[in-house]
């Protein structure tokens, strides 16, 4: 594998995913390693973030590297009209690696094509979120003991949800069965349904939450993302469409775990947080180990 840039999850193979899982497990047991001694990473966040930016920065620090960057592009020369191309070329003069979140689909691919240093896509619009996907795979492996032959139920914003799109592509290597629960307005896009049909991967689609969660191994909840709607009235129509409550979990499988990329708004009631099936905070913690692994692979350090 050519470990240079991580733009889309399907740039990587099944073996690559498994290798990153193994490395993440290694970093979970041995979090502080000085593999990035003397190296600098940039975090360029053109969109808000808590988990992705801070867990990447934690990962770089634990590996002994230094971080610079911004979380608000209005405080940079972007506000004077500097282009993405020039920003990437300039920052590439200062660092060994760029971790970038951008609202435009395809921005990370474009950056990777012009950059002198590797790019890690930390989310590009509604397109892809590959590092989240890899930490999701790691979380599924830890909770289920395998990635193979699982039933995965995905709920919420399946149209704009970039974590959903990346995870469907990655799990397609592991003989999954999918169930998609979304209102018509936020249904999984046709390109992903075609992707699954072409690979003979079974999936079902529902609009109701409670009757359709009892047979899954992973319940992957997502937020309805206000920032992706051009029309605020369309957001108002669907914003409260699903709210998972503790009482709905009584008849779910004993091994079932609830994942959510976070942030949540109200789609998981806080009474679920203490249920042993809730795994979303541990999932976020797994992001540090997985991102340590991704950084090392991209920089060919391990
Ligand atoms: N999961 C995720 O991408 O969270 P942030 O938007 O806080 O980075």
Coordinates of N, CA and C in Angstrom, one line a residue, residues 17-30 130-147 167 171 218 259 279 282-291 293-294:
X17 N -7.2 -1.8 6.5 CA -8.1 -1.5 7.7 C -7.6 -2.4 8.8
X18 N -7.4 -3.7 8.5 CA -7.0 -4.6 9.6 C -5.6 -4.3 10.2
X19 N -4.8 -3.8 9.3 CA -3.4 -3.4 9.8 C -3.6 -2.2 10.8
X20 N -4.4 -1.2 10.4 CA -4.6 -0.1 11.2 C -5.3 -0.5 12.5
X21 N -6.3 -1.4 12.5 CA -6.9 -1.9 13.8 C -5.8 -2.5 14.7
X22 N -4.9 -3.3 14.1 CA -3.9 -3.9 15.0 C -3.0 -2.8 15.6
X23 N -2.7 -1.8 14.8 CA -1.8 -0.7 15.3 C -2.5 0.1 16.3
X24 N -3.8 0.3 16.1 CA -4.6 1.1 17.1 C -4.6 0.3 18.5
X25 N -4.8 -1.0 18.4 CA -4.7 -1.8 19.6 C -3.4 -1.7 20.3
X26 N -2.3 -1.6 19.5 CA -1.0 -1.4 20.1 C -0.9 -0.1 20.8
X27 N -1.4 1.0 20.1 CA -1.3 2.3 20.8 C -2.3 2.4 22.0
X28 N -3.3 1.6 22.0 CA -4.2 1.6 23.2 C -3.4 1.1 24.4
X29 N -2.6 0.1 24.1 CA -1.8 -0.5 25.2 C -0.5 0.3 25.5
X30 N 0.0 1.0 24.5 CA 1.2 1.8 24.6 C 1.0 3.2 24.1
X130 N -13.0 9.5 6.6 CA -12.4 8.2 6.7 C -11.8 7.9 8.1
X131 N -11.2 8.9 8.8 CA -10.6 8.6 10.1 C -11.7 8.2 11.1
X132 N -12.9 8.9 11.0 CA -14.0 8.5 11.8 C -14.4 7.0 11.5
X133 N -14.4 6.7 10.2 CA -14.7 5.3 9.8 C -13.8 4.3 10.4
X134 N -12.5 4.6 10.4 CA -11.6 3.6 11.0 C -11.7 3.5 12.5
X135 N -12.1 4.6 13.2 CA -12.3 4.4 14.6 C -13.6 3.7 14.9
X136 N -14.6 3.9 13.9 CA -15.8 3.1 14.1 C -15.5 1.6 13.9
X137 N -14.7 1.3 12.9 CA -14.3 -0.1 12.7 C -13.6 -0.7 13.9
X138 N -12.7 0.1 14.5 CA -12.0 -0.3 15.7 C -13.0 -0.5 16.8
X139 N -14.0 0.3 17.0 CA -15.0 0.2 18.1 C -15.8 -1.0 17.9
X140 N -16.2 -1.3 16.6 CA -17.0 -2.5 16.3 C -16.2 -3.7 16.6
X141 N -14.9 -3.8 16.2 CA -14.1 -4.9 16.5 C -14.0 -5.1 18.0
X142 N -13.8 -4.1 18.8 CA -13.6 -4.2 20.2 C -14.9 -4.7 20.9
X143 N -16.0 -4.3 20.4 CA -17.3 -4.7 21.1 C -17.8 -6.0 20.6
X144 N -17.5 -6.4 19.3 CA -18.1 -7.6 18.8 C -17.1 -8.7 18.6
X145 N -15.8 -8.4 18.7 CA -14.8 -9.4 18.6 C -14.5 -9.7 17.1
X146 N -15.2 -9.1 16.2 CA -15.0 -9.3 14.8 C -15.7 -8.2 14.0
X147 N -15.3 -8.1 12.7 CA -16.1 -7.2 11.8 C -16.9 -8.0 10.8
X167 N -18.6 4.4 6.3 CA -18.7 3.1 7.0 C -19.4 2.1 6.1
X171 N -17.4 -1.4 5.5 CA -18.0 -2.7 6.0 C -18.3 -3.6 4.9
X218 N -25.0 -3.8 15.9 CA -24.6 -2.4 16.0 C -25.7 -1.4 15.6
X259 N -23.5 3.0 18.8 CA -22.5 3.9 18.4 C -23.1 5.2 17.8
X279 N -22.2 3.0 23.8 CA -20.7 2.9 23.6 C -20.1 4.1 23.0
X282 N -16.9 5.8 24.7 CA -15.7 5.0 24.5 C -15.3 5.0 23.1
X283 N -16.3 5.0 22.2 CA -16.0 5.1 20.7 C -15.1 6.4 20.4
X284 N -15.5 7.5 21.0 CA -14.7 8.8 20.8 C -13.3 8.6 21.4
X285 N -13.2 7.9 22.5 CA -11.8 7.7 23.1 C -11.0 6.8 22.1
X286 N -11.6 5.9 21.5 CA -10.9 5.0 20.5 C -10.3 5.8 19.4
X287 N -10.9 7.0 19.2 CA -10.4 7.9 18.1 C -8.9 8.3 18.3
X288 N -8.5 8.4 19.5 CA -7.1 8.8 19.8 C -6.2 7.7 19.3
X289 N -6.4 6.4 19.7 CA -5.6 5.3 19.3 C -5.6 5.1 17.8
X290 N -6.8 5.2 17.2 CA -6.9 5.0 15.8 C -6.2 6.1 15.0
X291 N -6.3 7.3 15.5 CA -5.7 8.4 14.8 C -4.1 8.3 15.0
X293 N -2.6 5.5 14.9 CA -2.3 4.5 13.9 C -2.3 5.1 12.5
X294 N -3.3 5.9 12.2 CA -3.4 6.5 10.9 C -2.3 7.4 10.6

